Tab-separated table of C-alpha atoms in Angstrom:
chain	number	residue	atom	x	y	z
A	1	MET	CA	2.973	3.606	22.476
A	2	ARG	CA	4.901	4.139	19.236
A	3	SER	CA	6.756	7.351	18.584
A	4	LEU	CA	6.121	9.362	15.451
A	5	ASP	CA	9.648	8.519	14.281
A	6	SER	CA	8.699	4.846	13.974
A	7	VAL	CA	5.816	5.576	11.579
A	8	ARG	CA	6.713	5.304	7.898
A	9	ALA	CA	6.703	8.579	5.980
A	10	ASP	CA	4.386	7.160	3.303
A	11	PRO	CA	1.864	4.610	4.582
A	12	TYR	CA	1.031	3.662	0.979
A	13	GLU	CA	4.607	2.864	-0.032
A	14	VAL	CA	4.845	-0.486	-1.801
A	15	SER	CA	7.897	-2.742	-1.593
A	16	HIS	CA	9.865	-3.775	-4.674
A	17	ASP	CA	8.602	-7.341	-4.266
A	18	GLN	CA	4.976	-6.153	-4.235
A	19	ARG	CA	5.537	-3.989	-7.318
A	20	CYS	CA	7.207	-6.883	-9.148
A	21	ARG	CA	4.342	-9.258	-8.365
A	22	GLY	CA	1.794	-6.597	-9.338
A	23	VAL	CA	3.351	-6.013	-12.749
A	24	ARG	CA	3.531	-9.726	-13.439
A	25	LEU	CA	-0.090	-10.222	-12.392
A	26	VAL	CA	-1.294	-7.392	-14.630
A	27	ALA	CA	0.735	-8.760	-17.547
A	28	SER	CA	-0.758	-12.216	-17.060
A	29	VAL	CA	-4.376	-11.016	-17.234
A	30	ALA	CA	-4.113	-8.191	-19.782
A	31	LYS	CA	-5.851	-8.774	-23.132
A	32	ASP	CA	-3.020	-7.263	-25.165
A	33	VAL	CA	-0.048	-4.911	-24.978
A	34	GLU	CA	-2.172	-1.755	-24.945
A	35	ASP	CA	-4.394	-3.137	-22.186
A	36	CYS	CA	-1.321	-4.049	-20.135
A	37	ALA	CA	0.241	-0.614	-20.597
A	38	LEU	CA	-2.996	1.132	-19.621
A	39	LEU	CA	-3.499	-0.982	-16.508
A	40	LEU	CA	0.112	-0.471	-15.390
A	41	ALA	CA	-0.211	3.290	-15.901
A	42	ILE	CA	-3.427	3.406	-13.884
A	43	LEU	CA	-1.716	1.552	-11.048
A	44	GLY	CA	1.391	3.740	-11.220
A	45	LEU	CA	3.600	0.800	-12.124
A	46	ASP	CA	6.406	0.642	-14.659
A	47	PRO	CA	6.998	-2.466	-16.791
A	48	ALA	CA	10.594	-2.530	-15.522
A	49	ASP	CA	9.215	-3.069	-12.003
A	50	GLY	CA	8.410	-6.620	-13.128
A	51	LEU	CA	12.076	-7.463	-13.599
A	52	GLU	CA	13.784	-9.248	-10.754
A	53	ARG	CA	16.918	-7.641	-9.399
Protein backbone atom coordinates (compact mmCIF):
# COMPACT_ATOMS: atom_id res chain seq x y z
CA MET A 1 0.00 0.00 0.00
CA ARG A 2 1.34 3.44 -0.95
CA SER A 3 1.58 6.20 1.60
CA LEU A 4 -0.02 9.56 0.99
CA ASP A 5 3.46 11.10 0.79
CA SER A 6 4.18 9.14 -2.39
CA VAL A 7 1.14 10.57 -4.21
CA ARG A 8 1.88 13.62 -6.34
CA ALA A 9 0.35 16.87 -5.10
CA ASP A 10 -1.25 17.57 -8.49
CA PRO A 11 -2.35 14.46 -10.39
CA TYR A 12 -2.88 16.58 -13.52
CA GLU A 13 0.63 18.03 -13.57
CA VAL A 14 2.21 17.76 -17.01
CA SER A 15 5.94 17.32 -17.57
CA HIS A 16 8.00 19.82 -19.55
CA ASP A 17 8.43 17.24 -22.32
CA GLN A 18 4.66 16.76 -22.59
CA ARG A 19 4.07 20.52 -22.68
CA CYS A 20 6.73 20.95 -25.37
CA ARG A 21 5.22 18.23 -27.55
CA GLY A 22 1.72 19.64 -27.00
CA VAL A 23 2.70 23.13 -28.13
CA ARG A 24 4.43 21.78 -31.20
CA LEU A 25 1.44 19.61 -32.09
CA VAL A 26 -0.98 22.52 -31.75
CA ALA A 27 1.29 24.73 -33.86
CA SER A 28 1.47 22.08 -36.57
CA VAL A 29 -2.32 21.77 -36.95
CA ALA A 30 -3.44 25.36 -36.33
CA LYS A 31 -4.92 27.21 -39.33
CA ASP A 32 -3.13 30.47 -38.54
CA VAL A 33 -1.47 32.44 -35.76
CA GLU A 34 -4.74 33.44 -34.11
CA ASP A 35 -6.00 29.85 -34.17
CA CYS A 36 -2.74 28.65 -32.62
CA ALA A 37 -2.84 31.29 -29.89
CA LEU A 38 -6.46 30.47 -29.05
CA LEU A 39 -5.84 26.72 -28.89
CA LEU A 40 -2.75 27.18 -26.69
CA ALA A 41 -4.70 29.47 -24.35
CA ILE A 42 -7.54 26.96 -24.07
CA LEU A 43 -5.05 24.24 -23.18
CA GLY A 44 -3.21 26.45 -20.69
CA LEU A 45 0.00 26.29 -22.68
CA ASP A 46 2.46 29.06 -23.43
CA PRO A 47 4.23 29.30 -26.80
CA ALA A 48 7.56 29.33 -24.94
CA ASP A 49 6.74 25.83 -23.66
CA GLY A 50 7.49 24.62 -27.19
CA LEU A 51 11.13 25.65 -26.92
CA GLU A 52 13.59 22.96 -25.97
CA ARG A 53 15.78 23.65 -22.99
